[in-house]
mmCIF file with all atom_site columns, C-alpha atoms in Angstrom:
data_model
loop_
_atom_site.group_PDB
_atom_site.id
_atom_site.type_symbol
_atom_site.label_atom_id
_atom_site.label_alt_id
_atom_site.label_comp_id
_atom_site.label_asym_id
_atom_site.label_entity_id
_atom_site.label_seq_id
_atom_site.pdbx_PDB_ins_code
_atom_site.Cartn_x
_atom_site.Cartn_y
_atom_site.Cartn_z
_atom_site.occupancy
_atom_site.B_iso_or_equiv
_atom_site.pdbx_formal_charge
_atom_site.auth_seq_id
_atom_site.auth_comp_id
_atom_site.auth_asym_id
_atom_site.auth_atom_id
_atom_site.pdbx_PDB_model_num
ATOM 1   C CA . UNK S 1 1   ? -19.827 -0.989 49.621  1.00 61.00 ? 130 UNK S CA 1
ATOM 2   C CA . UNK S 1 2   ? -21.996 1.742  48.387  1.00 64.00 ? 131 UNK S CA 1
ATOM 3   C CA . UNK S 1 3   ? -19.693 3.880  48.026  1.00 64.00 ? 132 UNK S CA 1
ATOM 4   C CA . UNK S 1 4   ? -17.801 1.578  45.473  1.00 57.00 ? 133 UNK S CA 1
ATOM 5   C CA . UNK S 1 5   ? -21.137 0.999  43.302  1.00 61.00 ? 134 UNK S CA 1
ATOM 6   C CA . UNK S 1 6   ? -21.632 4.824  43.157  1.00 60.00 ? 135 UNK S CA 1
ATOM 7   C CA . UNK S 1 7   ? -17.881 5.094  42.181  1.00 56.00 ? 136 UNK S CA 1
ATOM 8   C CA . UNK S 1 8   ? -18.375 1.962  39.564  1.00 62.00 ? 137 UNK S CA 1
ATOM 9   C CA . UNK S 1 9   ? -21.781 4.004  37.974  1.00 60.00 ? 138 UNK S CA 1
ATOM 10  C CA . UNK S 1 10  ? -19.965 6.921  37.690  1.00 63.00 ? 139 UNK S CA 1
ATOM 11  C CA . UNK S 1 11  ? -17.363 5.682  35.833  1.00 62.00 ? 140 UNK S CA 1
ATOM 12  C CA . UNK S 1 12  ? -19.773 3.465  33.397  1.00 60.00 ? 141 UNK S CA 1
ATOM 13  C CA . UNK S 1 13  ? -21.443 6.635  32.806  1.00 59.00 ? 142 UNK S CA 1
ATOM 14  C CA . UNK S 1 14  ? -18.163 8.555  32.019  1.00 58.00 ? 143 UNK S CA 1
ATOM 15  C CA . UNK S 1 15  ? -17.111 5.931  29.767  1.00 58.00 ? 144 UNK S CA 1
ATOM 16  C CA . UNK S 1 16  ? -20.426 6.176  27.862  1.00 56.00 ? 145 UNK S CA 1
ATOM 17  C CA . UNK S 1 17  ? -20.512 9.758  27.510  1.00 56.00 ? 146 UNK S CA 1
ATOM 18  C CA . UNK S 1 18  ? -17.094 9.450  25.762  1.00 53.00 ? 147 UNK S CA 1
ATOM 19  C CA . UNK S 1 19  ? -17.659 7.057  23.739  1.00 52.00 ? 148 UNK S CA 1
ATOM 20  C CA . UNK S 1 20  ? -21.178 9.097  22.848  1.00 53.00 ? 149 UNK S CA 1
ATOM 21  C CA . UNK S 1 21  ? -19.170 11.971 22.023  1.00 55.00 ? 150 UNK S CA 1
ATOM 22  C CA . UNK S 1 22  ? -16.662 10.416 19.761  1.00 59.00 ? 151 UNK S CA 1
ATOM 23  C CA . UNK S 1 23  ? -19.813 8.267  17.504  1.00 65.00 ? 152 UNK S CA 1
ATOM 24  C CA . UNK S 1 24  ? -20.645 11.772 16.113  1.00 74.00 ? 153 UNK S CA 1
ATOM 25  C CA . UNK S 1 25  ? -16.867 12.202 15.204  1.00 85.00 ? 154 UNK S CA 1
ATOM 26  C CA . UNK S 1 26  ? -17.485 12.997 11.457  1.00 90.00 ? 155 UNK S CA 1
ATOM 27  C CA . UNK S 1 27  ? -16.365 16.246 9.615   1.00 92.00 ? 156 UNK S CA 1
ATOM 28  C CA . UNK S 1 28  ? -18.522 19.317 9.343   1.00 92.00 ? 157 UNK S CA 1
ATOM 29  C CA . UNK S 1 29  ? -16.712 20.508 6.434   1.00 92.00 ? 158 UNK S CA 1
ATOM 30  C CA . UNK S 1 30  ? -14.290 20.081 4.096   1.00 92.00 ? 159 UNK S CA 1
ATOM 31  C CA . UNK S 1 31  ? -12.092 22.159 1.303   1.00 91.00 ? 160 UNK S CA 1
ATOM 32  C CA . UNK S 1 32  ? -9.563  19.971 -0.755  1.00 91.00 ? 161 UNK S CA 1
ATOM 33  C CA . UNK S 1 33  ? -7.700  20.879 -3.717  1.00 90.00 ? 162 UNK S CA 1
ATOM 34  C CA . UNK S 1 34  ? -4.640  20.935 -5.923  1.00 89.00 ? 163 UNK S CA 1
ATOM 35  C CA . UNK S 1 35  ? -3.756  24.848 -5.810  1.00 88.00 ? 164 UNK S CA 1
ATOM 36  C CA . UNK S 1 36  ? -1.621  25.489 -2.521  1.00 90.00 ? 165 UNK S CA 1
ATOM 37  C CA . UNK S 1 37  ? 1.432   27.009 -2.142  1.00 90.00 ? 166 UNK S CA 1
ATOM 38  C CA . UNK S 1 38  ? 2.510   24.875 0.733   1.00 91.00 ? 167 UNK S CA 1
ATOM 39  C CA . UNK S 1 39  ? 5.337   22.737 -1.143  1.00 91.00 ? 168 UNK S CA 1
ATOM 40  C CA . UNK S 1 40  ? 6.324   20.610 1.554   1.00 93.00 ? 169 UNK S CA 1
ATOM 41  C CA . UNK S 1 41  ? 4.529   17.791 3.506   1.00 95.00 ? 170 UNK S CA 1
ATOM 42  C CA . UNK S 1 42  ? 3.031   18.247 6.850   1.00 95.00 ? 171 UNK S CA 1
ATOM 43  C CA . UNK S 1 43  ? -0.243  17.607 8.886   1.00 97.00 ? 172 UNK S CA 1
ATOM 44  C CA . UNK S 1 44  ? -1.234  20.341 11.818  1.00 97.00 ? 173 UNK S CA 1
ATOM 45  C CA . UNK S 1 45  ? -4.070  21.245 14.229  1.00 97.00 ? 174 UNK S CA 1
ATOM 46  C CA . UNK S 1 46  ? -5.810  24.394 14.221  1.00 96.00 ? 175 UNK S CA 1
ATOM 47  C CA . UNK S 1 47  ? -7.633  24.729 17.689  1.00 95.00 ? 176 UNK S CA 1
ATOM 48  C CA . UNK S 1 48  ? -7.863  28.170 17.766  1.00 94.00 ? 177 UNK S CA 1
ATOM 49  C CA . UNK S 1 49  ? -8.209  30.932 15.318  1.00 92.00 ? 178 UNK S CA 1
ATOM 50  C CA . UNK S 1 50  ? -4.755  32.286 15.347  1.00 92.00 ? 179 UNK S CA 1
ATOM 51  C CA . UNK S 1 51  ? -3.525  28.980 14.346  1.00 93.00 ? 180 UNK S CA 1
ATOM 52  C CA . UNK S 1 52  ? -6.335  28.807 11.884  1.00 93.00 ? 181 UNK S CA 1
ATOM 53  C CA . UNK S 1 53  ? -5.239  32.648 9.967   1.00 91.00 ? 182 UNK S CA 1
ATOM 54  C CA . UNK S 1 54  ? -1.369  31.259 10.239  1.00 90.00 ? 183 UNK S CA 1
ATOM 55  C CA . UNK S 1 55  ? -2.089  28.216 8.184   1.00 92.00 ? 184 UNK S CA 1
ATOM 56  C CA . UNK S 1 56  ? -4.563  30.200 5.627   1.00 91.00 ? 185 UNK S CA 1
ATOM 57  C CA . UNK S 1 57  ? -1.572  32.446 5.316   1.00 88.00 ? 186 UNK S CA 1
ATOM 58  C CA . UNK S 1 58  ? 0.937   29.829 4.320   1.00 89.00 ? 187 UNK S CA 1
ATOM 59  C CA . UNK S 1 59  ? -2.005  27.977 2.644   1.00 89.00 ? 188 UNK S CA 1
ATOM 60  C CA . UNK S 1 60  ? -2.625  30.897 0.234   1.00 87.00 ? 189 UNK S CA 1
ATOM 61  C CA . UNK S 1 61  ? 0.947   32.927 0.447   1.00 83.00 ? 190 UNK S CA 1
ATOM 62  C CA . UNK S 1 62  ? -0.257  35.615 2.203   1.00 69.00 ? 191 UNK S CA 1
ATOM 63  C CA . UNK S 1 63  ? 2.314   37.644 2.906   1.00 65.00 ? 192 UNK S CA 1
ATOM 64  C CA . UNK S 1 64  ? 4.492   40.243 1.252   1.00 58.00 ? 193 UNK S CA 1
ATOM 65  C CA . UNK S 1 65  ? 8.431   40.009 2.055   1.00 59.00 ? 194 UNK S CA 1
ATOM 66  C CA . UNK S 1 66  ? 10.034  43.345 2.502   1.00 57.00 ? 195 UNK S CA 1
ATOM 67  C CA . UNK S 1 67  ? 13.871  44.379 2.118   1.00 61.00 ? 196 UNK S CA 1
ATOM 68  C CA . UNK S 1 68  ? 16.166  42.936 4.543   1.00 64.00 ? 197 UNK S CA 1
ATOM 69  C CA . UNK S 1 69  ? 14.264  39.526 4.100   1.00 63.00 ? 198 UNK S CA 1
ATOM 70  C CA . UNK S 1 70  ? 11.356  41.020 6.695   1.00 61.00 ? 199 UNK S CA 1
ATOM 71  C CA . UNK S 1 71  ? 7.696   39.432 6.094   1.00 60.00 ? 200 UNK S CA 1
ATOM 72  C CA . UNK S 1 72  ? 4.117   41.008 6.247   1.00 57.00 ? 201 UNK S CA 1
ATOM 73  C CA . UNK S 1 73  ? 1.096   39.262 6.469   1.00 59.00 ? 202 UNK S CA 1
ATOM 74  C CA . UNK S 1 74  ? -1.888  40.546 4.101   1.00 58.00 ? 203 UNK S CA 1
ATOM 75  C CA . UNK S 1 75  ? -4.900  40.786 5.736   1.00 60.00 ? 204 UNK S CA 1
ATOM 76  C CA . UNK S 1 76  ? -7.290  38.407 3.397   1.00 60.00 ? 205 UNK S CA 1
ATOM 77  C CA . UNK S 1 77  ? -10.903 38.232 4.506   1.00 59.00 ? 206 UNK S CA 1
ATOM 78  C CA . UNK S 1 78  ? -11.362 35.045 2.673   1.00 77.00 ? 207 UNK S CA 1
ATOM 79  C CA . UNK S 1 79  ? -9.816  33.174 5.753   1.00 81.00 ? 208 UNK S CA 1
ATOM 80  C CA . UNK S 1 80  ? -12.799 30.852 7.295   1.00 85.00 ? 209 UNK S CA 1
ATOM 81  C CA . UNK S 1 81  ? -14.168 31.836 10.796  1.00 87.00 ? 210 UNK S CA 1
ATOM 82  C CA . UNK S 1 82  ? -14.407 28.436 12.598  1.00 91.00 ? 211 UNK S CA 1
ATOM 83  C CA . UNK S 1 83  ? -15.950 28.196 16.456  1.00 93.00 ? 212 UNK S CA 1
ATOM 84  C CA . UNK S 1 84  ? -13.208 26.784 18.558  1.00 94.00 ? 213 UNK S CA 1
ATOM 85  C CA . UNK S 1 85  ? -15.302 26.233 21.729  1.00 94.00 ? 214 UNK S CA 1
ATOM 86  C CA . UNK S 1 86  ? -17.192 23.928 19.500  1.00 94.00 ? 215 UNK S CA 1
ATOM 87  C CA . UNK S 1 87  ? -14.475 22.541 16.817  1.00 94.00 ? 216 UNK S CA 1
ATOM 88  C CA . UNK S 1 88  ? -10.902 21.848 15.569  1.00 95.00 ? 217 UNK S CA 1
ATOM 89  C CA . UNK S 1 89  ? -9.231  22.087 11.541  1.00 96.00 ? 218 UNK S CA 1
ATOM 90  C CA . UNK S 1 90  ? -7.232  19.226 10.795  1.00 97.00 ? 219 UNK S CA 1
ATOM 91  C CA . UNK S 1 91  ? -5.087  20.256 7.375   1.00 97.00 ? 220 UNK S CA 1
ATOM 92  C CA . UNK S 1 92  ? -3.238  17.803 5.601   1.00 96.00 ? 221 UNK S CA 1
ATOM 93  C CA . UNK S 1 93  ? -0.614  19.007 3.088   1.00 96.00 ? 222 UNK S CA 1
ATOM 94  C CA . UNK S 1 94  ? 0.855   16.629 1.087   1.00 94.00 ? 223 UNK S CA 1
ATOM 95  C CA . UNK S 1 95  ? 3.971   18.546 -1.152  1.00 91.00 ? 224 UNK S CA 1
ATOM 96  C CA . UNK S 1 96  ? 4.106   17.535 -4.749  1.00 88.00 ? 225 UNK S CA 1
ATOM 97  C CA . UNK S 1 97  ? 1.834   15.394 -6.320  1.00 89.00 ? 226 UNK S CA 1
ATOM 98  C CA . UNK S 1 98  ? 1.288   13.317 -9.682  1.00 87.00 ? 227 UNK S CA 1
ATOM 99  C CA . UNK S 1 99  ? -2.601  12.974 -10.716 1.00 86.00 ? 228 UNK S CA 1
ATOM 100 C CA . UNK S 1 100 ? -3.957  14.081 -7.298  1.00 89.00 ? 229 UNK S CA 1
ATOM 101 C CA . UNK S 1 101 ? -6.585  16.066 -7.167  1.00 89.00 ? 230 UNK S CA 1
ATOM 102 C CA . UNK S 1 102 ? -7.291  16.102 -3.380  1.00 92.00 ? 231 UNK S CA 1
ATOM 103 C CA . UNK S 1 103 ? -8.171  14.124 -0.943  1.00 94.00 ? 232 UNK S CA 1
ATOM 104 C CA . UNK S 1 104 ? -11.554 12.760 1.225   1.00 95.00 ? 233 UNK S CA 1
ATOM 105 C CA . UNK S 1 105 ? -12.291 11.069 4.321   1.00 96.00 ? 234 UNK S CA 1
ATOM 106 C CA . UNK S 1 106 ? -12.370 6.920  3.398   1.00 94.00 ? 235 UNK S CA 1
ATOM 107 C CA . UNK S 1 107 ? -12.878 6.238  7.322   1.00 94.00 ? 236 UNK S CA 1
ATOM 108 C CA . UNK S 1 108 ? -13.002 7.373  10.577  1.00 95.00 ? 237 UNK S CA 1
ATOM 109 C CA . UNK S 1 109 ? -12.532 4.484  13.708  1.00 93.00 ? 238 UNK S CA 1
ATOM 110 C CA . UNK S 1 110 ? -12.525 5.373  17.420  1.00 92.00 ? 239 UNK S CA 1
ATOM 111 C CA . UNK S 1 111 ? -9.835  2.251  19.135  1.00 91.00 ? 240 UNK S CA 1
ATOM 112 C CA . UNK S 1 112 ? -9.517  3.015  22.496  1.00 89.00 ? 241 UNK S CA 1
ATOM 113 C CA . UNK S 1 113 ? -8.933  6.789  23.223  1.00 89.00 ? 242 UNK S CA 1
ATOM 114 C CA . UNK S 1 114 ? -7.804  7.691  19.427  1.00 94.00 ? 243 UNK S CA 1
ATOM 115 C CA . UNK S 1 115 ? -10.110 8.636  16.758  1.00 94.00 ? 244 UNK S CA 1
ATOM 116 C CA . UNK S 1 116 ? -8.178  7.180  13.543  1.00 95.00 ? 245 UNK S CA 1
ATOM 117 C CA . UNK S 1 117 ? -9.257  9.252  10.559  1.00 96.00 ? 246 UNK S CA 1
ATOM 118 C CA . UNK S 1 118 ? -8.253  7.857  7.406   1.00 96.00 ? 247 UNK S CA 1
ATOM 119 C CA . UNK S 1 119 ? -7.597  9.135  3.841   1.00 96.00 ? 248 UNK S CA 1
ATOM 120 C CA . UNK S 1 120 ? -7.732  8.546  0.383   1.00 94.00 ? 249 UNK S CA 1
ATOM 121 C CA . UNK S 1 121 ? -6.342  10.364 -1.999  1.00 93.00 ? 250 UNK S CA 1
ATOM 122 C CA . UNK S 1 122 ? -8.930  11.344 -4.900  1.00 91.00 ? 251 UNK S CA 1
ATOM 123 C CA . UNK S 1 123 ? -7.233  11.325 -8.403  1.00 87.00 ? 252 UNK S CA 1
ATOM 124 C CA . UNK S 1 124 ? -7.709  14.007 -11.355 1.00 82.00 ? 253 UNK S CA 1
ATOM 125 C CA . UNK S 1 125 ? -10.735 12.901 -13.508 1.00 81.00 ? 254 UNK S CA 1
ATOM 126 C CA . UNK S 1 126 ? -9.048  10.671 -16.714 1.00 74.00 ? 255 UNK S CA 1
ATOM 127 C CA . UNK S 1 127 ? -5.449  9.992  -17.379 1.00 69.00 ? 256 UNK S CA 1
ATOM 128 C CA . UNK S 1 128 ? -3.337  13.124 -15.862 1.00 68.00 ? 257 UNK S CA 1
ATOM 129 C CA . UNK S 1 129 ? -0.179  13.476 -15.041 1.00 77.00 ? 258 UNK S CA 1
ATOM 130 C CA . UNK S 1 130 ? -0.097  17.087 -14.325 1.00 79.00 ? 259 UNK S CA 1
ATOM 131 C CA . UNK S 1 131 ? 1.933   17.803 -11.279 1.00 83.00 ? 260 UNK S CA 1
ATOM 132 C CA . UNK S 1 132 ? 0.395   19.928 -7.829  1.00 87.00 ? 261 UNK S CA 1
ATOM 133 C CA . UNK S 1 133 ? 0.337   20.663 -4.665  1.00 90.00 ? 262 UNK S CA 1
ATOM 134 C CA . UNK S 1 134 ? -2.442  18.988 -2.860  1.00 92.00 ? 263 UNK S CA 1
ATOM 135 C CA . UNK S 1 135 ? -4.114  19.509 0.150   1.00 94.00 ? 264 UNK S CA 1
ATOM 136 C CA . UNK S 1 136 ? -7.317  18.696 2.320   1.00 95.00 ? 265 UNK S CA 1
ATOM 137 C CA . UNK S 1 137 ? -8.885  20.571 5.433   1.00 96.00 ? 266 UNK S CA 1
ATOM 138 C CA . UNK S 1 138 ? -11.733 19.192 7.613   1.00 96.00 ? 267 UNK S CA 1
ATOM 139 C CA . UNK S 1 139 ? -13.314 21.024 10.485  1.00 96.00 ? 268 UNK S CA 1
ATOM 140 C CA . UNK S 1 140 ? -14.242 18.494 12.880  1.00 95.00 ? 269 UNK S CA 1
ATOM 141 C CA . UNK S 1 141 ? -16.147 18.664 16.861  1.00 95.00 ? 270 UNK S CA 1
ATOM 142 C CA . UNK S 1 142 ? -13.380 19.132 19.247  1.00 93.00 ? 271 UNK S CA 1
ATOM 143 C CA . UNK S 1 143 ? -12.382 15.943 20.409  1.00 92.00 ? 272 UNK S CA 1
ATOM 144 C CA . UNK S 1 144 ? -11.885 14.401 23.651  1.00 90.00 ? 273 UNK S CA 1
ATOM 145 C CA . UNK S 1 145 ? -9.786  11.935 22.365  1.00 90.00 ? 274 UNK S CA 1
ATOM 146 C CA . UNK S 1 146 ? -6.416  12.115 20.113  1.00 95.00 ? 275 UNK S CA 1
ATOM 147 C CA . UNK S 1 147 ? -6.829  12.119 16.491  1.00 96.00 ? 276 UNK S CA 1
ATOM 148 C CA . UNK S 1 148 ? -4.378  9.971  13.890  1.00 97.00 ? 277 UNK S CA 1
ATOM 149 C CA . UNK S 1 149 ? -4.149  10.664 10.398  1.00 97.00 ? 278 UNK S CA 1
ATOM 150 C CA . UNK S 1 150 ? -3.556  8.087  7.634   1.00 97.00 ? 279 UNK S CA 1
ATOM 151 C CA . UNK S 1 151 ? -3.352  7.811  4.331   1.00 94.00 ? 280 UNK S CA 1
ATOM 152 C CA . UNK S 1 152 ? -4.593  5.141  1.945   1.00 92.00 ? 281 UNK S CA 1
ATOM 153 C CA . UNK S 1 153 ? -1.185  4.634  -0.369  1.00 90.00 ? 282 UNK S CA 1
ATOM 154 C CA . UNK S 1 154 ? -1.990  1.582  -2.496  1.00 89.00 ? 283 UNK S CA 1
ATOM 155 C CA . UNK S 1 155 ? -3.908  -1.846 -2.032  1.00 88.00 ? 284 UNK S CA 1
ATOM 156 C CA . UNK S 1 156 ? -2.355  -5.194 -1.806  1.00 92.00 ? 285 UNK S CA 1
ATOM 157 C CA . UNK S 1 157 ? -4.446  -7.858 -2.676  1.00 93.00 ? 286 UNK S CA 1
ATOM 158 C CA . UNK S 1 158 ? -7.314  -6.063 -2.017  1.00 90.00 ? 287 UNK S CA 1
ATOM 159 C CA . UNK S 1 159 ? -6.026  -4.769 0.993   1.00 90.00 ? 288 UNK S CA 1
ATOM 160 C CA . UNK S 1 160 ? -5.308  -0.819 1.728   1.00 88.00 ? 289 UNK S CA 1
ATOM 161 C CA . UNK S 1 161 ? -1.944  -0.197 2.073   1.00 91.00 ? 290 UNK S CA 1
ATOM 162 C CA . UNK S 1 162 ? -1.646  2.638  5.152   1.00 92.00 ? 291 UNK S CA 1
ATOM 163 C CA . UNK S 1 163 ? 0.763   5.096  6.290   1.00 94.00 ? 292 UNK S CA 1
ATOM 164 C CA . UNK S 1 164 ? 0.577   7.120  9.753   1.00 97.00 ? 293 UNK S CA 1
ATOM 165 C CA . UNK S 1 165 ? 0.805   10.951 8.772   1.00 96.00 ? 294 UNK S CA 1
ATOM 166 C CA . UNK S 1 166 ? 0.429   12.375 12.356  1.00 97.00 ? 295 UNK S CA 1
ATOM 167 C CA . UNK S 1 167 ? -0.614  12.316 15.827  1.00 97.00 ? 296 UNK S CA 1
ATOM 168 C CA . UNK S 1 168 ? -2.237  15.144 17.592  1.00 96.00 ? 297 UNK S CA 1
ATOM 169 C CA . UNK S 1 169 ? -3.552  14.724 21.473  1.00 96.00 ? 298 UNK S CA 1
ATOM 170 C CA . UNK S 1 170 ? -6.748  16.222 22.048  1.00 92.00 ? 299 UNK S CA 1
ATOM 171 C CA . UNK S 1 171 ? -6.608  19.846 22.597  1.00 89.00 ? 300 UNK S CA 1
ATOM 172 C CA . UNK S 1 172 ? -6.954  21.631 25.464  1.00 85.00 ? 301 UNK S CA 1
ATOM 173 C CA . UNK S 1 173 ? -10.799 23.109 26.180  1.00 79.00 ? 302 UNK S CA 1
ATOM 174 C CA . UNK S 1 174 ? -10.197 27.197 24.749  1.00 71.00 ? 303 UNK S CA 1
ATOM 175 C CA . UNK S 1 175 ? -10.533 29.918 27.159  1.00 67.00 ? 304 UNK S CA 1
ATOM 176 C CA . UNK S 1 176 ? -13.290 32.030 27.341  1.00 58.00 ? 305 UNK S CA 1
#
């Protein structure tokens, strides 16, 4: 019998320390814009730096293509240095846009073991109709929990209208 109360505390207090972890779930940063030369729609992960430098790369078209179709990455110190033992990059790119100038962070909800981070998209100041390539990048505290992305598309009476954009399971703790 004591043996099962020890097994019950342990538990409570491994619940709690999740759930303590994921409250602070909020982005550390942000960049968002109009001006990237990713043209078609995708959400991805960075949990290391490698990733991180690939998708500044593509981000920024860093690369110089050679005869016979070969490719070079440029070396760009403008790509961000993020700690991965501590933190994750969620980018979001969304392809062509109409009057988008980027996007922000409406919400973020933790159901169960998902952290739902939701966004809006953040249109061009007055009436524009100029046509882009939007993005948004948030460094966030490495979860312990997966992370969905959504995206606020419209309202209905009064209501946000949602898509799902992506799924990512938590990633694995880095290597030292």
């Amino acid at each position: 019998m004591l043996a099962l109360k020890k097994a019950i505390a342990l538990i409570l207090a491994m619940i709690a320390q999740q759930q303590a972890e994921m409250k602070d779930f909020k982005p550390l940063g942000q960049i968002t814009g109009s001006d990237t030369s990713v043209e078609q729609p995708m959400a991805v992960m960075a949990a290391d730096q490698r990733q991180l430098n690939d998708i500044w790369r593509r981000h920024k078209d860093l690369s110089d293509e050679l005869p016979g179709g070969l490719t070079v990455p440029i070396i760009d110190s403008s790509i961000p240095t993020v700690d991965f033992k501590k933190n994750i990059v969620i980018a979001f790119f969304a392809g062509q846009t109409t009057g988008i100038a980027g996007y922000s962070i409406a919400r973020i909800d933790i159901k169960g073991k998902t952290a739902i981070v939701r966004l809006a998209p953040q249109p061009f100041p007055g009436i524009s109709m100029s046509v882009s390539n939007t993005y948004g990048m948030w460094v966030f505290p490495r979860p312990t929990k997966a992370i969905e992305l959504e995206m606020i598309t419209g309202f209905n009476r009064g209501q946000p209208v949602i898509r799902k954009i992506a799924r990512f399971e938590a990633p694995k703790k880095p290597s030292s």
